[in-house]
Amino acid sequence: MSSSSDPINGGAVEADKPVDASSKIEAGAGDGAEDDALFTDPATVILGGIYDAIGSLAHLILAILISYFAGYFGFHVSWAILTLLLVWSLDKKYKQDGWKRRFRLWKRNEKKHQLVAAEKESVEWLNLALRKFYPIYSPEITDAVEGSIITAIEAAMAVPPSPVTAIEVQGVDLGVEPPQLSELKTFNLPGAAWQMDATLSYRSDIRIVVAVSIGGKGLSFKIPIAVKDLVIDGRVRLTLTMAKEPPLYKTLLVSFKAPPTIAIGLKPLKAFDLDKVPGLGQFIRDSIVAAVGTMMVYPQQLPVELGEPRPEGAPSAAVAATADERAEAEIDANAGKPMTAARAKKLAAQRRPEYVGRARVVLKSAAGLRACDKSITGKKTSDAYCRVWCGAAVKRSKVIKSLAPEWAESFDFLVEKARKYQHLELQVYDEDKLGKDDSLGRAIVDFADLVGDGSTDVDAKSFTVPLVGKGALPESEVTVSIQYMTE
C-alpha cells in the first residue's frame, strides 16, 4: 500500500498504487529461455522464419563478396574462411535476437488485450450488479434523497416568470434504471470506508412531478408537468461507509468532481402543455439542471442511507423465513395511508413476495360518489375512475362521467402467499384536466378466506364495500367480484 493523492480534497489517502499498463507489460516480457518455451504464436513463427531467411541470404551474399575481394587482392585463403565463420556467427546471433524481439512484441500485445479484457469484464460485472440491485434499493434511495432534491429544485425556482405565481415539486421517483459506470479508480480510506471515482452515464426513467400555480387570488389553478428522460454524464465520486451488520453498506456519499452534463425532457400531465408557454418550459429546464448540478458538485455531497441497524426486537431475515413473517416484519412509515407506486415497490423489496395463484378481479361499479364537476346542462357529476391495487401491482380503469359509474372491467393479479396482502385496495378519483385529481374515497376488500390454503380454484364472489377517507360520502360504495385460480 502507498499514499495516493486525493484530487478533490487535496490530501493523501491510502490506496493501491496504480501501475501503468505498459510498465506491467514490460515487466512481464520474460527472458530468452522463457520466451523460447512460451513462444507458440503460429503467425509470428512463420513471418519470423521468412524474415530470418531473407536476412541470412543477405549475410551470405555479403560473405561471398568479401571472400571474393579477399582472393582478388591476393589475401591468404584463411582470411576468406575467417570472414565466412564471422558472418555465420553474426547471422546466428542476429536470428536469435530477432526471435526474442518478436516474441516480446507479441507478448506485449497479448498482455494489452488481456488487460483491456480484464478491465472491461470488471466494469461489466459492476454494472450487472447495479442492474440487479438498483431496482431493490431504488425506493429507499428515493425516500432518502427526495427531500434534498425537492428543496434544491424549489429554491432554484423561487422566482418564477409571469404569469406563474408559484412552483411546487409534488413528488420524486428515481425509477428503476440504474446508472452505468466506467473508468474506475478506487481508494482505501481510514476506518470502515472506501472511495471510488468513476465516469457515470445515467439514462434514467426518473419522474419528478412539478405543479405550476397560475393566476391571482381571485382565480388560480395548478397545472402539473412531469420531468422525465433525465440524462447525466460526468465524473463522479462515491464514498461508501461500511456497517458491521447486514446490509453491510451504511452510507453512500455522491458528488461530481466537476459540473456534469445534464439534459431533461418535459411531459404534460393534463391537456395544457406548459412547455409551449414562451420562456416557462426553458425556465423549468434550466432551474432543474442548475439545482441537480449544484447540489451534487463537490464540496456539495448527496448523502444516501443504504441501511440501518435492525430495530431491537425485530426478527432477522433468518428468523422471518416464511412469506407471512416477512410481510409482518415490514417497516412501513405510511401504514394506513393510500398506497402509492414508490411505497409499493419499497414494501415489496422488504418482503420479497411469493405467489400461490391468480385472482381475476371484475371492477363492476360504484354508487353515491361525490360530485366534483358540472356538466354543460348544470348537472353535477364526476369524471370517475378507479385504481385497483393488489400487492405491489396496480391497474387503472377507464374514466366514466357519472356519480354511479359502471366500469365492468376485468383485471388479473398474482396473489401473494402472505395473507396480509390477500386483499384489494380500491382508490376512486375524479379526473381533472387541470390540476390534481380529486379523491372520492377508497376501500379495502379482503379475500384471504376466498384463497384459503391456495390449492383450490374458487368461483367468483361479489363484494360491495363502502368508500371511506378523503372525498367519500356516507353513501359512497364500490362493487367488485373476485375469482381465485391456482394457475
XYZ file of C-alpha atoms in Angstrom:
487
model
C 0.000 0.000 0.000
C 1.205 3.519 -0.754
C -0.143 7.028 -0.490
C -2.199 8.285 -3.436
C -3.138 11.917 -3.959
C -6.778 12.815 -3.488
C -7.641 15.079 -6.449
C -10.568 16.764 -4.705
C -9.645 17.012 -1.061
C -6.027 17.784 -1.773
C -4.935 15.265 0.837
C -3.472 11.822 0.609
C -5.356 8.607 1.084
C -4.083 5.088 1.395
C -4.513 3.263 -1.903
C -3.061 0.567 -4.031
C -0.516 2.343 -6.197
C -1.803 2.334 -9.774
C 0.585 0.705 -12.205
C 0.699 1.804 -15.809
C -0.322 -0.927 -18.225
C 2.806 -0.552 -20.318
C 5.071 -0.958 -17.281
C 3.230 -4.145 -16.357
C 3.730 -5.431 -19.874
C 7.439 -4.620 -19.991
C 7.988 -6.179 -16.586
C 6.385 -9.412 -17.738
C 8.257 -9.719 -21.051
C 10.482 -12.558 -19.798
C 13.993 -13.799 -20.512
C 15.172 -15.648 -23.597
C 14.739 -19.171 -22.204
C 11.204 -18.358 -21.008
C 10.452 -16.727 -24.355
C 11.532 -19.834 -26.295
C 9.424 -22.036 -24.038
C 6.268 -19.900 -24.291
C 6.568 -18.702 -27.883
C 3.804 -20.539 -29.722
C 2.127 -17.941 -31.947
C 1.971 -19.526 -35.483
C 1.796 -16.238 -37.402
C 4.848 -14.886 -35.617
C 6.775 -18.131 -36.211
C 6.059 -18.147 -39.965
C 6.736 -14.440 -40.525
C 9.831 -14.619 -38.334
C 11.175 -17.535 -40.376
C 10.643 -15.603 -43.611
C 12.399 -12.510 -42.250
C 15.291 -14.623 -40.945
C 15.701 -16.403 -44.296
C 15.896 -13.066 -46.115
C 18.385 -11.739 -43.553
C 20.562 -14.886 -43.777
C 20.592 -14.702 -47.588
C 21.775 -11.087 -47.409
C 24.513 -12.080 -44.955
C 25.619 -14.979 -47.193
C 25.859 -12.715 -50.242
C 27.890 -10.227 -48.188
C 30.302 -13.012 -47.020
C 30.786 -14.279 -50.593
C 31.553 -10.765 -51.824
C 34.099 -10.190 -49.037
C 35.765 -13.570 -49.732
C 35.879 -12.836 -53.474
C 37.569 -9.489 -52.984
C 39.999 -11.037 -50.439
C 41.152 -13.517 -53.131
C 41.097 -10.893 -55.859
C 43.525 -8.682 -53.936
C 45.835 -11.598 -53.120
C 44.969 -12.214 -49.448
C 45.512 -15.680 -47.994
C 42.564 -18.130 -48.199
C 42.381 -18.179 -44.371
C 41.006 -14.635 -44.477
C 38.120 -15.804 -46.667
C 37.386 -18.726 -44.284
C 37.570 -16.404 -41.252
C 35.168 -13.987 -42.918
C 32.683 -16.798 -43.609
C 32.859 -18.029 -39.987
C 32.443 -14.498 -38.632
C 29.404 -13.772 -40.813
C 27.842 -17.152 -39.879
C 28.307 -16.383 -36.152
C 26.819 -12.891 -36.509
C 23.928 -14.245 -38.547
C 23.117 -16.781 -35.823
C 23.190 -14.056 -33.171
C 21.005 -11.858 -35.374
C 18.390 -14.572 -35.743
C 18.314 -15.304 -32.005
C 17.904 -11.609 -31.167
C 15.186 -11.305 -33.799
C 13.203 -14.183 -32.339
C 13.415 -12.705 -28.835
C 12.465 -9.253 -30.069
C 9.459 -10.507 -31.994
C 8.343 -12.632 -29.056
C 8.495 -9.677 -26.677
C 6.403 -7.625 -29.104
C 3.847 -10.415 -29.439
C 3.720 -10.967 -25.686
C 3.274 -7.242 -25.077
C 0.304 -7.137 -27.456
C -1.202 -10.203 -25.799
C -0.917 -8.601 -22.370
C -2.532 -5.434 -23.671
C -5.512 -7.451 -24.886
C -5.707 -9.296 -21.564
C -5.606 -6.069 -19.539
C -8.303 -4.428 -21.656
C -10.475 -7.560 -21.419
C -9.980 -7.772 -17.649
C -10.846 -4.102 -17.133
C -13.929 -4.375 -19.314
C -15.039 -7.549 -17.542
C -14.666 -5.962 -14.086
C -16.739 -2.942 -15.131
C -19.380 -5.147 -16.770
C -19.639 -7.164 -13.564
C -20.219 -3.994 -11.545
C -22.821 -2.682 -13.996
C -24.592 -6.056 -13.938
C -24.697 -5.870 -10.133
C -26.173 -2.355 -10.392
C -28.863 -3.612 -12.789
C -29.777 -6.366 -10.320
C -29.702 -4.404 -7.061
C -30.765 -0.882 -8.091
C -34.485 -1.733 -8.521
C -34.443 -3.174 -4.986
C -32.745 -0.181 -3.384
C -34.406 2.461 -5.591
C -37.456 3.084 -3.337
C -35.227 3.550 -0.286
C -32.844 5.785 -2.214
C -35.837 7.816 -3.425
C -37.053 8.272 0.150
C -33.547 9.264 1.264
C -32.888 11.900 -1.407
C -36.420 13.120 -2.201
C -36.319 15.908 0.393
C -32.926 17.173 -0.789
C -33.989 17.157 -4.443
C -37.290 18.942 -3.736
C -35.579 21.600 -1.606
C -32.907 22.271 -4.237
C -35.388 22.487 -7.136
C -37.866 24.708 -5.312
C -35.025 27.015 -4.217
C -33.861 27.299 -7.856
C -37.429 28.165 -8.968
C -38.212 30.572 -6.119
C -38.761 33.499 -8.510
C -40.769 32.155 -11.469
C -41.599 34.187 -14.590
C -45.004 35.848 -15.029
C -47.852 34.742 -15.048
C -46.657 31.921 -12.758
C -47.146 32.691 -9.066
C -45.503 29.588 -7.543
C -43.897 26.297 -8.500
C -44.161 23.280 -6.219
C -42.482 19.861 -6.521
C -45.161 17.264 -5.735
C -43.092 14.097 -5.906
C -39.883 12.406 -6.966
C -39.440 8.829 -8.198
C -35.953 7.718 -9.261
C -37.325 4.803 -11.285
C -35.518 1.501 -11.700
C -32.979 2.240 -14.454
C -29.507 2.132 -12.844
C -26.555 4.360 -13.774
C -23.686 2.790 -15.699
C -20.059 3.201 -14.597
C -16.729 3.047 -16.426
C -13.080 4.105 -15.942
C -12.957 3.121 -12.291
C -10.334 4.127 -9.741
C -10.581 3.089 -6.081
C -9.074 4.434 -2.863
C -8.919 2.927 0.613
C -9.943 5.389 3.315
C -9.175 5.296 7.035
C -11.745 3.394 9.046
C -14.651 1.402 7.602
C -14.902 3.308 4.321
C -13.650 3.257 0.763
C -13.940 5.557 -2.204
C -14.393 5.092 -5.939
C -14.026 7.607 -8.776
C -15.855 6.652 -11.962
C -17.287 8.043 -15.164
C -21.072 7.966 -14.787
C -23.557 7.645 -17.620
C -27.163 7.877 -16.392
C -30.075 7.433 -18.819
C -32.787 7.377 -16.183
C -36.517 6.765 -16.027
C -36.752 9.307 -13.207
C -40.053 11.113 -12.785
C -40.369 14.472 -10.989
C -43.872 15.971 -10.873
C -43.916 19.771 -10.718
C -47.124 21.774 -10.092
C -47.166 25.262 -11.586
C -49.597 27.754 -9.999
C -51.023 30.336 -12.404
C -53.355 33.222 -11.575
C -54.090 35.504 -8.647
C -56.174 35.321 -5.519
C -59.452 35.519 -7.358
C -58.738 32.799 -9.903
C -55.809 30.431 -9.634
C -55.156 26.838 -10.591
C -52.296 24.353 -10.601
C -51.054 22.634 -13.736
C -48.844 19.563 -13.280
C -45.966 18.690 -15.564
C -43.605 15.710 -15.368
C -39.846 15.933 -15.682
C -38.558 12.791 -17.394
C -35.788 11.442 -19.632
C -33.074 12.773 -17.327
C -29.587 12.273 -18.827
C -26.470 12.865 -16.705
C -22.859 12.367 -17.806
C -19.867 13.225 -15.642
C -17.036 12.122 -13.425
C -18.479 11.057 -10.079
C -17.018 10.235 -6.662
C -18.711 7.592 -4.494
C -17.745 7.240 -0.833
C -19.122 4.153 0.933
C -19.181 3.700 4.697
C -19.424 0.097 5.881
C -21.579 -1.289 8.706
C -20.885 -4.255 10.958
C -24.266 -5.889 10.325
C -26.217 -6.607 7.115
C -26.821 -4.940 4.714
C -23.119 -4.067 5.416
C -23.217 -0.803 3.438
C -24.356 2.042 5.688
C -23.966 5.385 3.906
C -23.210 6.438 0.335
C -21.959 9.963 -0.411
C -22.303 11.022 -4.054
C -20.593 14.043 -5.581
C -19.445 15.134 -9.024
C -15.839 16.251 -9.392
C -16.953 18.894 -11.931
C -20.381 20.117 -13.127
C -21.935 17.235 -15.102
C -23.653 17.426 -18.464
C -27.421 17.284 -17.830
C -30.411 17.145 -20.170
C -34.099 16.650 -19.331
C -37.464 16.355 -21.031
C -40.877 17.721 -20.007
C -44.170 15.868 -20.408
C -47.587 17.487 -19.825
C -49.848 15.542 -17.441
C -53.009 17.435 -18.358
C -54.480 18.929 -21.507
C -52.500 22.167 -21.218
C -48.833 21.892 -22.182
C -46.748 24.290 -20.089
C -43.745 23.624 -22.308
C -45.480 25.646 -25.026
C -45.624 28.793 -22.862
C -42.787 31.073 -24.065
C -39.906 31.006 -21.619
C -41.639 28.827 -18.991
C -40.506 25.429 -20.244
C -36.926 26.626 -20.611
C -37.078 28.208 -17.134
C -38.156 24.888 -15.614
C -35.417 23.023 -17.504
C -32.684 25.500 -16.554
C -33.788 25.567 -12.905
C -33.799 21.780 -12.536
C -30.467 21.389 -14.359
C -28.914 24.049 -12.107
C -30.410 22.504 -8.951
C -29.361 18.935 -9.719
C -25.922 20.045 -10.887
C -25.012 22.333 -7.992
C -26.416 20.127 -5.211
C -24.016 17.317 -6.134
C -20.839 19.092 -7.298
C -18.004 18.856 -4.761
C -17.832 20.055 -1.990
C -21.608 19.502 -2.023
C -22.439 15.839 -1.436
C -25.704 13.926 -1.688
C -25.987 11.501 1.265
C -27.894 8.241 0.741
C -28.658 5.993 3.719
C -28.377 2.422 2.402
C -29.121 0.548 5.591
C -29.961 0.998 9.241
C -29.356 -1.288 12.218
C -32.279 -3.652 12.792
C -34.663 -2.261 15.451
C -34.457 -4.027 18.769
C -36.865 -6.941 18.878
C -37.413 -7.017 15.109
C -36.972 -10.504 13.594
C -33.889 -11.086 11.489
C -34.024 -12.340 7.906
C -33.092 -15.820 9.078
C -35.988 -15.871 11.596
C -38.589 -14.308 9.260
C -38.330 -17.133 6.783
C -41.967 -17.508 5.729
C -43.920 -15.138 3.490
C -46.275 -14.175 6.336
C -43.411 -13.465 8.728
C -41.574 -11.337 6.154
C -44.754 -9.357 5.491
C -45.311 -8.758 9.218
C -41.649 -7.683 9.613
C -42.046 -4.838 7.103
C -41.214 -1.333 8.268
C -43.897 0.955 6.810
C -43.909 4.565 7.987
C -47.059 5.275 5.905
C -49.198 2.387 7.120
C -52.919 3.155 6.810
C -52.437 5.727 4.051
C -53.425 5.194 0.384
C -50.948 3.024 -1.495
C -48.516 4.672 -3.915
C -46.164 3.203 -6.531
C -42.987 4.174 -4.640
C -44.295 2.776 -1.351
C -45.476 -0.450 -3.008
C -42.018 -1.042 -4.520
C -40.302 -0.325 -1.217
C -42.505 -2.747 0.715
C -42.166 -5.448 -1.949
C -38.364 -5.138 -1.748
C -38.592 -5.765 2.010
C -40.909 -8.786 1.990
C -39.734 -10.472 -1.265
C -43.199 -11.708 -2.400
C -44.040 -15.342 -3.084
C -47.134 -16.204 -5.104
C -49.716 -19.001 -4.817
C -52.143 -18.289 -7.641
C -54.028 -15.694 -9.625
C -57.061 -13.501 -8.918
C -59.414 -12.319 -11.649
C -60.961 -9.086 -10.456
C -64.001 -7.592 -12.168
C -64.444 -3.941 -11.237
C -68.210 -3.686 -11.614
C -69.461 -0.295 -10.478
C -69.594 2.445 -7.879
C -72.507 4.437 -6.467
C -73.166 7.537 -4.378
C -69.982 9.319 -5.434
C -69.307 12.954 -4.566
C -69.894 15.458 -7.384
C -66.773 17.424 -8.318
C -67.793 18.841 -11.726
C -70.774 20.282 -13.535
C -71.940 19.245 -16.972
C -72.969 21.715 -19.720
C -76.583 21.458 -18.543
C -75.538 22.287 -14.976
C -75.938 18.718 -13.692
C -73.451 17.735 -11.002
C -71.181 14.837 -11.927
C -67.635 13.458 -11.689
C -65.152 12.006 -14.168
C -64.762 8.841 -12.119
C -62.064 6.221 -12.465
C -60.623 3.610 -10.097
C -57.142 2.354 -9.262
C -57.104 -1.289 -8.178
C -54.116 -2.389 -6.055
C -53.199 -5.984 -5.277
C -49.844 -6.380 -3.560
C -47.335 -4.285 -5.484
C -49.379 -4.304 -8.723
C -51.900 -1.676 -9.789
C -54.440 -1.408 -12.614
C -56.455 1.636 -13.683
C -59.983 1.691 -15.066
C -61.383 3.868 -17.812
C -62.971 7.253 -16.972
C -66.790 7.455 -16.865
C -68.647 10.739 -16.338
C -71.158 9.688 -13.692
C -71.848 9.591 -9.973
C -72.707 5.897 -10.381
C -70.194 4.627 -12.975
C -70.436 1.078 -14.304
C -66.962 0.096 -15.392
C -67.389 -3.677 -15.901
C -63.629 -4.122 -16.415
C -61.618 -7.266 -15.708
C -58.052 -7.368 -14.325
C -55.765 -10.286 -13.452
C -53.382 -10.147 -10.470
C -50.877 -12.555 -8.984
C -51.881 -13.490 -5.435
C -49.179 -13.389 -2.772
C -48.706 -16.203 -0.289
C -48.637 -13.694 2.597
C -52.242 -13.366 3.870
C -51.565 -9.733 4.786
C -51.533 -8.921 1.058
C -54.509 -11.058 0.026
C -56.703 -8.002 -0.371
C -57.580 -5.304 -2.881
C -57.227 -1.585 -2.307
C -59.664 0.382 -4.445
C -58.964 4.108 -4.892
C -61.657 6.116 -6.684
C -60.782 9.526 -8.174
C -62.329 12.340 -10.174
C -60.068 13.117 -13.145
C -59.276 16.788 -13.702
C -57.914 18.159 -16.950
C -56.186 20.913 -14.992
C -54.781 20.351 -11.528
C -54.556 17.322 -9.299
C -57.179 14.552 -9.462
C -59.657 14.658 -6.551
C -60.061 11.673 -4.243
C -63.579 10.200 -3.982
C -62.667 7.657 -1.313
C -61.024 4.268 -1.033
C -61.948 0.773 0.116
C -60.233 -2.431 1.212
C -61.585 -5.809 0.046
C -60.099 -8.765 1.942
C -60.255 -12.049 0.018
C -57.932 -14.177 2.194
C -60.835 -16.503 3.117
C -61.507 -16.973 -0.597
C -57.919 -18.111 -1.202
C -57.722 -20.434 1.803
C -54.583 -22.552 1.522
C -54.288 -21.596 -2.148
C -54.632 -25.132 -3.513
C -58.206 -24.976 -4.870
C -59.905 -22.873 -7.541
C -62.810 -20.780 -6.186
C -65.707 -19.364 -8.205
C -66.208 -15.615 -8.472
C -67.690 -13.878 -5.437
C -69.098 -10.338 -5.345
C -68.184 -7.764 -2.717
C -69.881 -4.399 -2.144
C -67.911 -2.250 0.277
C -68.244 1.382 1.430
C -65.766 4.024 0.317
C -64.087 5.848 3.193
C -61.485 8.531 3.694
C -60.892 11.787 1.891
C -63.637 12.708 -0.597
C -66.041 9.901 0.333
C -69.704 10.402 1.200
C -71.600 8.212 3.699
C -73.459 6.570 0.802
C -70.394 6.038 -1.407
C -69.696 2.400 -2.268
C -67.953 0.217 -4.849
C -68.694 -3.288 -6.119
C -66.201 -5.889 -7.360
C -66.122 -9.641 -7.923
C -63.064 -11.841 -7.298
C -62.331 -15.283 -8.690
C -59.330 -17.229 -7.396
C -57.403 -19.597 -9.698
C -54.434 -21.769 -8.841
C -52.971 -21.316 -12.336
